[in-house]
PDB file of C-alpha atoms and ligand atoms in Angstrom:
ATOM      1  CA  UNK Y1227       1.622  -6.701  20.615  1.00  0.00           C
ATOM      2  CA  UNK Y1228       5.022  -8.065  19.689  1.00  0.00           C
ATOM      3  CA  UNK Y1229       6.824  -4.481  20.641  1.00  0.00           C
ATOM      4  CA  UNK Y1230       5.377  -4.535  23.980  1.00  0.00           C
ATOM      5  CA  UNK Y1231       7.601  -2.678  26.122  1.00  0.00           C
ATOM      6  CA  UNK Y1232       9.930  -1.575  23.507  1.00  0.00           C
ATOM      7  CA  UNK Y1233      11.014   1.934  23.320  1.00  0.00           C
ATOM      8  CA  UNK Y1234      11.428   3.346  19.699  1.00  0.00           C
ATOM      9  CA  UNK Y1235      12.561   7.002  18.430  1.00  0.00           C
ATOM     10  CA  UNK Y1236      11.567   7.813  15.056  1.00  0.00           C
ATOM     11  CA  UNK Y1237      12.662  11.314  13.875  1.00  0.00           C
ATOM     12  CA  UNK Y1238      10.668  13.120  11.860  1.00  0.00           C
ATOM     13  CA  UNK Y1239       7.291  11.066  12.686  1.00  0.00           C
ATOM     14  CA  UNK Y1240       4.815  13.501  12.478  1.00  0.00           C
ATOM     15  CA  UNK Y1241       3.458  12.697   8.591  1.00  0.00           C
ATOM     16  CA  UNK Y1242       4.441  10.617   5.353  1.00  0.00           C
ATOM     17  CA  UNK Y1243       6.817   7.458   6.371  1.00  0.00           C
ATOM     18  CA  UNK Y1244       7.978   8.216   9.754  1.00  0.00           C
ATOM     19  CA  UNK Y1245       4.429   8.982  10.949  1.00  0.00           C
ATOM     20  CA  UNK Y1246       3.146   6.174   9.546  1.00  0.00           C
ATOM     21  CA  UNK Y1247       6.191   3.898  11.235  1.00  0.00           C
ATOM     22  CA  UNK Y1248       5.033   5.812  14.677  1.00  0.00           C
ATOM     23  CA  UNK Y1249       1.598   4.771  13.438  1.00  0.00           C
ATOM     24  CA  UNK Y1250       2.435   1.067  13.311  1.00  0.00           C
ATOM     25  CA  UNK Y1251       4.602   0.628  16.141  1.00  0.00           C
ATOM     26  CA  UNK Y1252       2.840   2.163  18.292  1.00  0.00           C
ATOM     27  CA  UNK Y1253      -0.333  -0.243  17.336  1.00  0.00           C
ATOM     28  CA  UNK Y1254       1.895  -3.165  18.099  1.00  0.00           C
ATOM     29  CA  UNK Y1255       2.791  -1.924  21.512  1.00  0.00           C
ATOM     30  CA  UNK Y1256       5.847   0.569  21.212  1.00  0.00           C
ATOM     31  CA  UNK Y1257       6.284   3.668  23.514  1.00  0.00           C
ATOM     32  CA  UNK Y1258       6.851   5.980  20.585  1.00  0.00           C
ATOM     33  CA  UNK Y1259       9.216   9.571  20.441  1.00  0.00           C
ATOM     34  CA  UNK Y1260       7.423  11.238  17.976  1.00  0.00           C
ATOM     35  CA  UNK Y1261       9.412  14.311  16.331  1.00  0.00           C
ATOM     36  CA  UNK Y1262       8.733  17.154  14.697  1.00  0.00           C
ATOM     37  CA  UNK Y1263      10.783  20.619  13.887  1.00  0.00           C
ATOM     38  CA  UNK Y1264       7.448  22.117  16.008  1.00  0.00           C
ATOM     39  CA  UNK Y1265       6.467  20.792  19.199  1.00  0.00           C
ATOM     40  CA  UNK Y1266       2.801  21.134  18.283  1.00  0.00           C
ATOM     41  CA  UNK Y1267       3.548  18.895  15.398  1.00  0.00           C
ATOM     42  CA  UNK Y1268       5.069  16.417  17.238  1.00  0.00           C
ATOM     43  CA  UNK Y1269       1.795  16.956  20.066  1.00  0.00           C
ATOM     44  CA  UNK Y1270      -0.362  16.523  17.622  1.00  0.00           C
ATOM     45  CA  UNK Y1271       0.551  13.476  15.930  1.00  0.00           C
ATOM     46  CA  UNK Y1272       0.928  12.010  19.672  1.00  0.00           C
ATOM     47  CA  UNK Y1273      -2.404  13.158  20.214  1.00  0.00           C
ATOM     48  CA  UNK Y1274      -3.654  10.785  17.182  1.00  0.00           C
ATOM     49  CA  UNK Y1275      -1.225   7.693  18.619  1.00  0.00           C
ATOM     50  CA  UNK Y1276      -3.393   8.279  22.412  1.00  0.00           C
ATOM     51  CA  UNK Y1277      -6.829   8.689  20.686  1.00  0.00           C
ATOM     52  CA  UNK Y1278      -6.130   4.953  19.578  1.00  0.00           C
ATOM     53  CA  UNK Y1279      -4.731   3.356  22.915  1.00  0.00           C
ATOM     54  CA  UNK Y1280      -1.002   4.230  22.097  1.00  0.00           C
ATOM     55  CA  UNK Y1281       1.813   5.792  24.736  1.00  0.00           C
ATOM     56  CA  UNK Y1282       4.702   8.044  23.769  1.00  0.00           C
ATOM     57  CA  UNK Y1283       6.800  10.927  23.842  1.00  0.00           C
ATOM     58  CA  UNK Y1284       6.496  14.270  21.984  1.00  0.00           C
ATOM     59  CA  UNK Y1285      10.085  16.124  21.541  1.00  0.00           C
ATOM     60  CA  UNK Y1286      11.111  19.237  18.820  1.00  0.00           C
ATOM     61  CA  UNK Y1287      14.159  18.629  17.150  1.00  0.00           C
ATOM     62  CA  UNK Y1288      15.437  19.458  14.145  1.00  0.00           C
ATOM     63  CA  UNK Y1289      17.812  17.680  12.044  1.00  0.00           C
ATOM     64  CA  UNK Y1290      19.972  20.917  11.180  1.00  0.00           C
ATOM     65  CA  UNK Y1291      20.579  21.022  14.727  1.00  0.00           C
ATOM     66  CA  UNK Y1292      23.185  18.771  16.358  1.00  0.00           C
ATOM     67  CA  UNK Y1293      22.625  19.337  20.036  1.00  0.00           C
ATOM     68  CA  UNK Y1294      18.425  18.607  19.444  1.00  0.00           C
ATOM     69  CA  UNK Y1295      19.582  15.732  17.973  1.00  0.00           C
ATOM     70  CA  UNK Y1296      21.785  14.696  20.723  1.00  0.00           C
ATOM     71  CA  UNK Y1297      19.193  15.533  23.176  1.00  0.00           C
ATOM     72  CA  UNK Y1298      16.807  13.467  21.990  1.00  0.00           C
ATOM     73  CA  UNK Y1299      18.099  10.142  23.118  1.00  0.00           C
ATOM     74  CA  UNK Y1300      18.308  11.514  26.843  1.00  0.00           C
ATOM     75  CA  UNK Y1301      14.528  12.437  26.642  1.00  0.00           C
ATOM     76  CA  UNK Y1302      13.605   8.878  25.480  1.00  0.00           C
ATOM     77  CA  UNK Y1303      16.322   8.145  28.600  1.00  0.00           C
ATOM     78  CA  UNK Y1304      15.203  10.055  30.956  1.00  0.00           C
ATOM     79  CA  UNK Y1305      11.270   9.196  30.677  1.00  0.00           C
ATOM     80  CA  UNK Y1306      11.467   5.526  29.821  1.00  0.00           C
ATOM     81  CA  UNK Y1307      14.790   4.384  31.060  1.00  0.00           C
ATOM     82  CA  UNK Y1308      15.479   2.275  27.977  1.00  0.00           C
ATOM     83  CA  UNK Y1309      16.000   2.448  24.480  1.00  0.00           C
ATOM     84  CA  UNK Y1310      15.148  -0.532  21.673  1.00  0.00           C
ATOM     85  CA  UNK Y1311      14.509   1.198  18.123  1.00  0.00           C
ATOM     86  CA  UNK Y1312      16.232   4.333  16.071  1.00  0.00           C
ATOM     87  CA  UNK Y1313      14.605   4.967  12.925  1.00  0.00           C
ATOM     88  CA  UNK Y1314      16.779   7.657  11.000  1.00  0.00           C
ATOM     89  CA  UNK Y1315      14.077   8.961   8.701  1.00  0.00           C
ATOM     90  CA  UNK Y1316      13.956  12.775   8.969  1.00  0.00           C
ATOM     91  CA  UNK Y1317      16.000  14.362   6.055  1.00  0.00           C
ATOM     92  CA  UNK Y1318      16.469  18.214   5.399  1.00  0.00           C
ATOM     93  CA  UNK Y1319      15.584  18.825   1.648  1.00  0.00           C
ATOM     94  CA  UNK Y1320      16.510  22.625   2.884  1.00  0.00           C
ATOM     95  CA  UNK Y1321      20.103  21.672   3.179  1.00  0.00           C
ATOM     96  CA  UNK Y1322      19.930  19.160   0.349  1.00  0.00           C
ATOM     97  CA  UNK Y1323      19.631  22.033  -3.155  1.00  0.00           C
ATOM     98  CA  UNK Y1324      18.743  20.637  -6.099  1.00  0.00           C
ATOM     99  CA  UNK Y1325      21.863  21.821  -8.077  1.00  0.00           C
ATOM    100  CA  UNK Y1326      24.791  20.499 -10.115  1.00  0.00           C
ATOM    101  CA  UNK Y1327      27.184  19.521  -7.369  1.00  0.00           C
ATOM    102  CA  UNK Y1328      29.984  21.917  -9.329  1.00  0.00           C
ATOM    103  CA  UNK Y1329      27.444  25.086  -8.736  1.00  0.00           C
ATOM    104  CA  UNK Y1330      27.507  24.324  -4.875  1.00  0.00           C
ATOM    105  CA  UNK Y1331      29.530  26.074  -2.285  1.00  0.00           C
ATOM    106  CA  UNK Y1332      31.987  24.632   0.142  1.00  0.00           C
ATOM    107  CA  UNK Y1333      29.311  26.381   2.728  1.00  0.00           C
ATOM    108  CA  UNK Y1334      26.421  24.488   0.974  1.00  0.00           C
ATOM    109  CA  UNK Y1335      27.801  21.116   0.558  1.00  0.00           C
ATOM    110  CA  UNK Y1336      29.361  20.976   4.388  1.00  0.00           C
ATOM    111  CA  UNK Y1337      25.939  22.229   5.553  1.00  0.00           C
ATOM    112  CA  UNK Y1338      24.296  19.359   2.948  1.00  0.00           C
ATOM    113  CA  UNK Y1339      26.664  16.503   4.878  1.00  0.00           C
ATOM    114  CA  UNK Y1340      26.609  17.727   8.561  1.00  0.00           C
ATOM    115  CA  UNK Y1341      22.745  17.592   9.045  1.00  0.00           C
ATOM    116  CA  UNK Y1342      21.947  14.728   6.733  1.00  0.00           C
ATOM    117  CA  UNK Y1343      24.707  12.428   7.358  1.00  0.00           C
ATOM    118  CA  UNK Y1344      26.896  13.658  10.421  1.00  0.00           C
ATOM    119  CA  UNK Y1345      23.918  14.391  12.653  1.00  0.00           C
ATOM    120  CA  UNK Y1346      22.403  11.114  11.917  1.00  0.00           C
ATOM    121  CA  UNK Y1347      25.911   8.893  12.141  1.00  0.00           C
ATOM    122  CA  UNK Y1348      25.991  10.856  15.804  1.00  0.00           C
ATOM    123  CA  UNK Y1349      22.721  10.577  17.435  1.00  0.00           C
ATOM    124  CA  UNK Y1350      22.726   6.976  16.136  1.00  0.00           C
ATOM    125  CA  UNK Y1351      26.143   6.826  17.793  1.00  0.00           C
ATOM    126  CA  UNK Y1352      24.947   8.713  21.264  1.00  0.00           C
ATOM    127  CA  UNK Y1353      22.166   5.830  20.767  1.00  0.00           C
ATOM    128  CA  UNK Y1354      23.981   2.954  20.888  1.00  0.00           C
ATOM    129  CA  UNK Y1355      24.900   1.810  24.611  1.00  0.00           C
ATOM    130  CA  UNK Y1356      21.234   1.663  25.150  1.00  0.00           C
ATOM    131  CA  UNK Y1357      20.391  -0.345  22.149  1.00  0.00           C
ATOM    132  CA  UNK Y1358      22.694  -2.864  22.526  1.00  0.00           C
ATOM    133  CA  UNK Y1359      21.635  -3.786  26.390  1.00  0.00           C
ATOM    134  CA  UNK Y1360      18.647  -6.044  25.130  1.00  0.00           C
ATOM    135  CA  UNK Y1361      19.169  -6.514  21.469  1.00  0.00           C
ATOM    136  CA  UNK Y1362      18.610  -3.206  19.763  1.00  0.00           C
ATOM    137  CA  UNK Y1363      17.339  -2.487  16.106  1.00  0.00           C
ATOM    138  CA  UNK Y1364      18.648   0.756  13.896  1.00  0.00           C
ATOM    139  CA  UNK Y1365      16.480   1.316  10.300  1.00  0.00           C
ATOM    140  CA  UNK Y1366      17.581   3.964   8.113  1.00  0.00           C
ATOM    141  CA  UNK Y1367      15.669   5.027   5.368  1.00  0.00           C
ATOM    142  CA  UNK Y1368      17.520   5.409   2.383  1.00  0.00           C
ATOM    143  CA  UNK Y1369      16.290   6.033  -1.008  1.00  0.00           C
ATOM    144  CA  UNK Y1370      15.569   3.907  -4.510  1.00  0.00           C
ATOM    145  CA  UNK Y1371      17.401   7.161  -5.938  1.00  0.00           C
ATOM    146  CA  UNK Y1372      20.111   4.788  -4.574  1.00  0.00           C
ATOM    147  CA  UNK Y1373      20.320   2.434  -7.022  1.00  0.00           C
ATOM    148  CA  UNK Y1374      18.837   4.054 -10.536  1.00  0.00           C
ATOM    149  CA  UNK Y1375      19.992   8.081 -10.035  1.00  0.00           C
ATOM    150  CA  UNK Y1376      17.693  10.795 -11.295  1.00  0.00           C
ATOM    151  CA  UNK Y1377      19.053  13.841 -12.663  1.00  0.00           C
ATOM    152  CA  UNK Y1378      18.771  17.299 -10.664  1.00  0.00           C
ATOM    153  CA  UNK Y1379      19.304  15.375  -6.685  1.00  0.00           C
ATOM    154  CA  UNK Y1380      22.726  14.875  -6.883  1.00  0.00           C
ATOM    155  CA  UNK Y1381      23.769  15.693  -2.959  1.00  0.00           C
ATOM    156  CA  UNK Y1382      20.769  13.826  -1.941  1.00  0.00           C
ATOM    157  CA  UNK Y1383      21.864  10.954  -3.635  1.00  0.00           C
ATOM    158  CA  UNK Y1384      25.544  11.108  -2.486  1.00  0.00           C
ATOM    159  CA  UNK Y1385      24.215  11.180   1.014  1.00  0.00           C
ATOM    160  CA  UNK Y1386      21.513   8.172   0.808  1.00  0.00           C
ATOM    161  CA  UNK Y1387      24.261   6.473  -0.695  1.00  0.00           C
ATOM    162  CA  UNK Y1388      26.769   7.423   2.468  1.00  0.00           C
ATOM    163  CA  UNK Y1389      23.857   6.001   4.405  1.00  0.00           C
ATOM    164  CA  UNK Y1390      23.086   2.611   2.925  1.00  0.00           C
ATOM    165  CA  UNK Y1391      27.178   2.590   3.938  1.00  0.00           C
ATOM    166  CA  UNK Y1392      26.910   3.196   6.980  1.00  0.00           C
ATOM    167  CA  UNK Y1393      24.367   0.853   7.310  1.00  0.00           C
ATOM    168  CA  UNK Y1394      26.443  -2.360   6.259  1.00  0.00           C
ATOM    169  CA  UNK Y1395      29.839  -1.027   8.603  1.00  0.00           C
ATOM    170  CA  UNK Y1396      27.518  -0.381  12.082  1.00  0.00           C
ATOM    171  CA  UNK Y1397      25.937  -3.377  11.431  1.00  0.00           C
ATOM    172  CA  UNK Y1398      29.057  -5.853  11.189  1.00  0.00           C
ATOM    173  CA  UNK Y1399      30.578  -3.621  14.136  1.00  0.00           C
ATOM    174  CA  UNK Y1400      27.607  -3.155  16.239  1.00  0.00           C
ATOM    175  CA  UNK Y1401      26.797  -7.170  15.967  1.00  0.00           C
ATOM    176  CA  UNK Y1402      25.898  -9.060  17.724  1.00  0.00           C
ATOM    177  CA  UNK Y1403      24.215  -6.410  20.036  1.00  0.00           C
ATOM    178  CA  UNK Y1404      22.693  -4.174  17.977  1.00  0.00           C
ATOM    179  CA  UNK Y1405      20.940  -4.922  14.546  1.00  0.00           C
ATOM    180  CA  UNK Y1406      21.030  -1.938  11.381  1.00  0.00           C
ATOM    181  CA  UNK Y1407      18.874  -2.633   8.186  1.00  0.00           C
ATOM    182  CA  UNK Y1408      17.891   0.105   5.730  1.00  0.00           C
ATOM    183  CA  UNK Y1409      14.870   0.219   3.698  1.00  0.00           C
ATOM    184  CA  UNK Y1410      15.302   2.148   0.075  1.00  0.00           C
ATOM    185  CA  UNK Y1411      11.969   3.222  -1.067  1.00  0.00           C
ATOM    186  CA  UNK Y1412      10.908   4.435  -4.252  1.00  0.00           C
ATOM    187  CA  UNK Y1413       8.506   7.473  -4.982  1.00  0.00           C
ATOM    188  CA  UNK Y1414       6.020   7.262  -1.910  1.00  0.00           C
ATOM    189  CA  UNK Y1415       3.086   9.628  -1.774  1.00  0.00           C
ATOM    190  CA  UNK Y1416       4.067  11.992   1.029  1.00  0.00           C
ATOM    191  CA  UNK Y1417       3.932  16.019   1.566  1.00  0.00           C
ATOM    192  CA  UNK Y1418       8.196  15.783   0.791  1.00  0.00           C
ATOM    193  CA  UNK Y1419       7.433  17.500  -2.782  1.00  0.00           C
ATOM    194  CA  UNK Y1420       5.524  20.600  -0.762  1.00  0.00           C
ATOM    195  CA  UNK Y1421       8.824  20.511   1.341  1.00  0.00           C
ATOM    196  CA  UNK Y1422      11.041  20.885  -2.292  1.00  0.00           C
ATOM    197  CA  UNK Y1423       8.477  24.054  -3.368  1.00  0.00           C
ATOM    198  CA  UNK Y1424       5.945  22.053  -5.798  1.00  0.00           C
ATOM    199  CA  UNK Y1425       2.517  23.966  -5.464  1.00  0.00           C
ATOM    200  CA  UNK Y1426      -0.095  22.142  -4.230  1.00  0.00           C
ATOM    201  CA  UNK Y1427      -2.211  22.139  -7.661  1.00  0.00           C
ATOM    202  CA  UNK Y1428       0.848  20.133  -9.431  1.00  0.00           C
ATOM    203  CA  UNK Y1429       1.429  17.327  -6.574  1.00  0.00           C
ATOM    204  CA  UNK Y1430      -0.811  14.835  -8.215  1.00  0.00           C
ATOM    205  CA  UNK Y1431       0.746  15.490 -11.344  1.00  0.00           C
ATOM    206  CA  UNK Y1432       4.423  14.766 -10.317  1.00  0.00           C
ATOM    207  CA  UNK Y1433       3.249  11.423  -8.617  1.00  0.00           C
ATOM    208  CA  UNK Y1434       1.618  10.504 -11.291  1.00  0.00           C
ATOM    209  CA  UNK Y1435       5.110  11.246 -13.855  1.00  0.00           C
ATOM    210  CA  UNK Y1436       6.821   8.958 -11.401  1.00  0.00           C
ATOM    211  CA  UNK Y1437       4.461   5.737 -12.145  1.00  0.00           C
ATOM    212  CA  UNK Y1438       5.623   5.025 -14.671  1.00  0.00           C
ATOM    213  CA  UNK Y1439       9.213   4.059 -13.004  1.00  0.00           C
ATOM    214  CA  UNK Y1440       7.359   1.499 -10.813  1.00  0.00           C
ATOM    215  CA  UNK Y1441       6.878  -1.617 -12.200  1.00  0.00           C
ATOM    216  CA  UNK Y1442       4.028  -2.542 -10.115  1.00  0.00           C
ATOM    217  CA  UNK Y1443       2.101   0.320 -11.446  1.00  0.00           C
ATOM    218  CA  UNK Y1444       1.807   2.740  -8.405  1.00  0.00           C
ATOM    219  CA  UNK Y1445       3.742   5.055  -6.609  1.00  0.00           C
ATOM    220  CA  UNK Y1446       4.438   4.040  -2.905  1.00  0.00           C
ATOM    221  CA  UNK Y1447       1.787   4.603   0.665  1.00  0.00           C
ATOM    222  CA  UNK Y1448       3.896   5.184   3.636  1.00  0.00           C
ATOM    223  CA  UNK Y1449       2.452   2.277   4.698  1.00  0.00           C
ATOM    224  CA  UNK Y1450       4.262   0.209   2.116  1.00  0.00           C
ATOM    225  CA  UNK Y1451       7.450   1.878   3.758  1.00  0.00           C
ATOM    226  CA  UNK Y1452       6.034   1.328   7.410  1.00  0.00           C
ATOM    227  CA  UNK Y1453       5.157  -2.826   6.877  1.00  0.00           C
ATOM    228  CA  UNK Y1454       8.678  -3.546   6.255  1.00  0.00           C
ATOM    229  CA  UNK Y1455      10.186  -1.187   8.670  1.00  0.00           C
ATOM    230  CA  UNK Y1456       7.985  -3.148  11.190  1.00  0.00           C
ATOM    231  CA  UNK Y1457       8.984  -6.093   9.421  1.00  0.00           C
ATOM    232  CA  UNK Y1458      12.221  -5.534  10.056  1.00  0.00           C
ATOM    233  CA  UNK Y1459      12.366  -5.142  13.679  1.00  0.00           C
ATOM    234  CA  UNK Y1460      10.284  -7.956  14.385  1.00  0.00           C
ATOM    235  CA  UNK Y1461      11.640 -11.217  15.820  1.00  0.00           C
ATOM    236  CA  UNK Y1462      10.549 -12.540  12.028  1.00  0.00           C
ATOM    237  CA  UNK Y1463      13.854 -10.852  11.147  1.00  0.00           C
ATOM    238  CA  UNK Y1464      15.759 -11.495  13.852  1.00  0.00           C
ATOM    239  CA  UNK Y1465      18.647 -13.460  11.808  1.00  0.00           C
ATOM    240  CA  UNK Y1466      18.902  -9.899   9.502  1.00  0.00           C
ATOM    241  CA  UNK Y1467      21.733  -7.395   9.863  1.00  0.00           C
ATOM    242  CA  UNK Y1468      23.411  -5.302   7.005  1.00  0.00           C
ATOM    243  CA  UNK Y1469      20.617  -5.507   4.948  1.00  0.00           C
ATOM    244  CA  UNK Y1470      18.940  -2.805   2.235  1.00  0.00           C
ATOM    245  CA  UNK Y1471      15.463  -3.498   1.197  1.00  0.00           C
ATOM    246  CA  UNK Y1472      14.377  -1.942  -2.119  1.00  0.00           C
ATOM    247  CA  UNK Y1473      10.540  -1.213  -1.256  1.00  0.00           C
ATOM    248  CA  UNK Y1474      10.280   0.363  -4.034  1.00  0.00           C
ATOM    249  CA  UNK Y1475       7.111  -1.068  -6.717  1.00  0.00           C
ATOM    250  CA  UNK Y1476      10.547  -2.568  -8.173  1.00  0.00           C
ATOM    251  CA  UNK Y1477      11.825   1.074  -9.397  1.00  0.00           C
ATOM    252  CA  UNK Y1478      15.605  -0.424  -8.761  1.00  0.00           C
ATOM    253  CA  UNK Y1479      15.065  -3.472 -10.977  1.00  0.00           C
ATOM    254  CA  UNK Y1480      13.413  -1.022 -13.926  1.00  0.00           C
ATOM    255  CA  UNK Y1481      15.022  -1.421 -17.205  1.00  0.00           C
ATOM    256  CA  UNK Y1482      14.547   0.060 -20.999  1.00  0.00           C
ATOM    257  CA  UNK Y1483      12.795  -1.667 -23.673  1.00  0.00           C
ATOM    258  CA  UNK Y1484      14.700  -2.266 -26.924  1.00  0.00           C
TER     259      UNK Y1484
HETATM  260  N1  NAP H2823       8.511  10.318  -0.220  1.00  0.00           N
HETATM  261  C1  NAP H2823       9.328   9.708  -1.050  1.00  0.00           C
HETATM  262  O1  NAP H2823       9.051   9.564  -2.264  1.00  0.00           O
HETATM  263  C2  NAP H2823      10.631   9.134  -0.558  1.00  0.00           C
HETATM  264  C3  NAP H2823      11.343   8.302  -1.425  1.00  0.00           C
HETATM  265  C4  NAP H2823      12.545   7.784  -0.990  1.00  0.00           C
HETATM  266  C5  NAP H2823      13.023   8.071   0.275  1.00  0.00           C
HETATM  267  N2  NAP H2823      12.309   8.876   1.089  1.00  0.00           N
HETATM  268  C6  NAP H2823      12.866   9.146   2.416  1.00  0.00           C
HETATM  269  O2  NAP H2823      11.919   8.843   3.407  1.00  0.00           O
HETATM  270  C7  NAP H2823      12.097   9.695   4.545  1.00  0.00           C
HETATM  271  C8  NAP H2823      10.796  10.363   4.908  1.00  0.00           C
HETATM  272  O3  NAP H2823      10.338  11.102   3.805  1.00  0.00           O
HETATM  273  P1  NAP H2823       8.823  11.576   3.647  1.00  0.00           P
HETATM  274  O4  NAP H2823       8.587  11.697   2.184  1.00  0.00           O
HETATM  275  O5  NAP H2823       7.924  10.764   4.507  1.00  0.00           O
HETATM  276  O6  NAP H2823       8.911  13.056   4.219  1.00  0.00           O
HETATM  277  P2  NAP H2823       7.723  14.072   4.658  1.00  0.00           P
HETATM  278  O7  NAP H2823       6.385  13.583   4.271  1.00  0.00           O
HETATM  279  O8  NAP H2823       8.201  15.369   4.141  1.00  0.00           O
HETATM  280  O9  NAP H2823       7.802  13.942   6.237  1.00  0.00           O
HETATM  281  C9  NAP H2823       8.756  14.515   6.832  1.00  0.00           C
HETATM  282  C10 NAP H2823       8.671  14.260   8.336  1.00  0.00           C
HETATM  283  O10 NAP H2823       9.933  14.691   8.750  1.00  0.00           O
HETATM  284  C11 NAP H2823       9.788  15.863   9.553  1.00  0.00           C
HETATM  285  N3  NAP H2823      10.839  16.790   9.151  1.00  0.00           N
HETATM  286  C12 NAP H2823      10.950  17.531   8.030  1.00  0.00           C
HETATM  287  N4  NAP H2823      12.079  18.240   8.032  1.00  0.00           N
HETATM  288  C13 NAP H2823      12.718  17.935   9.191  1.00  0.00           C
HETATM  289  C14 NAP H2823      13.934  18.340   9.789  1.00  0.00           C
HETATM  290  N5  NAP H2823      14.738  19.247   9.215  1.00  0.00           N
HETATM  291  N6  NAP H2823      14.262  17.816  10.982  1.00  0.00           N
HETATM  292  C15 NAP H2823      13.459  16.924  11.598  1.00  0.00           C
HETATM  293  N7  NAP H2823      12.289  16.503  11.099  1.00  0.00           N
HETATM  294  C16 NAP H2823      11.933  17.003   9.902  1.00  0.00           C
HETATM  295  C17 NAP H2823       8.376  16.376   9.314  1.00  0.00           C
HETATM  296  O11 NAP H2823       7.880  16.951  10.514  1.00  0.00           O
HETATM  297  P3  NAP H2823       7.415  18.478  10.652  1.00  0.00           P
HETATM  298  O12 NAP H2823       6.991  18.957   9.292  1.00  0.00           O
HETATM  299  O13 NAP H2823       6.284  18.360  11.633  1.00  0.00           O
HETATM  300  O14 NAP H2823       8.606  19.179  11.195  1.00  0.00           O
HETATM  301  C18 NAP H2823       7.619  15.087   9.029  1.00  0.00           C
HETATM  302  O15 NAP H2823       7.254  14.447  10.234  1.00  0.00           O
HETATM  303  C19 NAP H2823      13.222  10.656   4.158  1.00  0.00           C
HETATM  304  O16 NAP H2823      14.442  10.178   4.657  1.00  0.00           O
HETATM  305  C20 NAP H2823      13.220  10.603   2.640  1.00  0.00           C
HETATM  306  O17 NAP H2823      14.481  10.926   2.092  1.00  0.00           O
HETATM  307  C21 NAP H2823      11.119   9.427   0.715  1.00  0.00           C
END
């Protein structure tokens, strides 16, 4: 129970990598803040964390909205009167097109950036007084896109990359109060490609075209993703700030044969 007594907001924790943070934290004594864009989502999944002995907080908030956002830190405020974890892992592939940055409108790319970078950079700012009173932890997950682009995500990538930024400037000015590691993972079997429109019937199929990018031979579990999140804000790291992990089956390190 090494998170007894901590307090940790994960957004978007309902499913896939955030849910299975919630998951993990939770089993090693967290109050979680589950979120969801429904609030039966969010009930649900803090249903699950209960059935197994967990405690939390269920909340709706959406990313593409800035005052949900903001709110969320006073509920986590307001019922447990302190805060000790932010993971920033909810992204809005709705706001995030899949086009050629030059086909984009100003309208499109401002409404790209605001929810997936300046929402983020402000309820991780409206978070910090509270981390910092008793040694605080921020994890954003990035991408693996990162580091090896793929053609067709370009505003995604442009805003992971803005993020694994703002990871190494909070953490230099936030220390020594408040810690801020990212975690970059590659292709991790989650419900994101329903979110993007892939039909059901051709899910396994575009995992399985993504292999072969891995070269450990798999795509990703959110639990891959959740071990080093948990890693990460253990007291094993406790002497790691500014830091990007790659968890990623070694997708970043992938090169061509001759
Ligand atoms: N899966 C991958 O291959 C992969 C690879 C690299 C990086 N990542 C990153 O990992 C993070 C999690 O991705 P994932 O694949 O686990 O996603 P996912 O399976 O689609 O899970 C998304 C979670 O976020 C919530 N969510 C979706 N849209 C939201 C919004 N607009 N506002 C707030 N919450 C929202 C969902 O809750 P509800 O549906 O209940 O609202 C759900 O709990 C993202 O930052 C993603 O960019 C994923």
């Amino acid at each position: 129970m090494t998170l007894q007594d901590k307090v940790a907001i994960i957004t978007g924790s309902t499913a896939g990598i955030g849910g299975e943070i919630a998951t993990i934290f939770s089993e090693n004594g967290a109050s979680v803040v589950v979120t969801s864009r429904t609030i039966e989502g969010a009930q649900n999944k803090l249903a699950d964390i209960k059935k197994n002995g967990g405690d939390g907080l269920a909340i709706s908030c959406n990313l593409e909205s800035s005052s949900d956002m903001l709110a969320l830190v006073e509920s986590a405020m307001d019922t447990y009167g302190r805060l000790d974890i932010l993971v920033n892992n909810a992204v809005s592939h709705q706001t995030l097109p899949s086009s050629p940055i030059q086909d984009l409108s100003y309208e499109k790319l401002a409404a790209g950036i605001n929810t997936n970078l300046t929402n983020i950079l402000a309820l991780t700012s409206k978070a910090y007084p509270y981390l910092k009173i008793d040694g605080g932890n921020v994890i954003n997950i990035g991408s693996a896109v990162i580091n090896q682009h793929i053609l067709g995500i370009p505003l995604y990538t442009i805003i992971k990359g803005a993020m694994s930024q703002m990871t190494k400037v909070l953490a230099y000015e936030w220390a020594p109060d408040v810690k801020v590691n990212q975690i970059n993972p590659g292709f991790t079997r989650t419900a994101a490609p329903k979110e993007v429109g892939i039909p059901d019937a051709e899910v396994g199929a575009f995992f399985e075209s993504f292999r072969q990018f891995h070269p450990l031979d798999r795509v990703g579990d959110p639990q891959d993703i959740a071990s080093a999140a948990y890693y990460l804000v253990s007291d094993q790291a406790a002497w790691i700030t500014g830091m990007e992990m790659n968890v990623d089956g070694g997708y970043s390190i992938n090169g061509r044969s001759l």
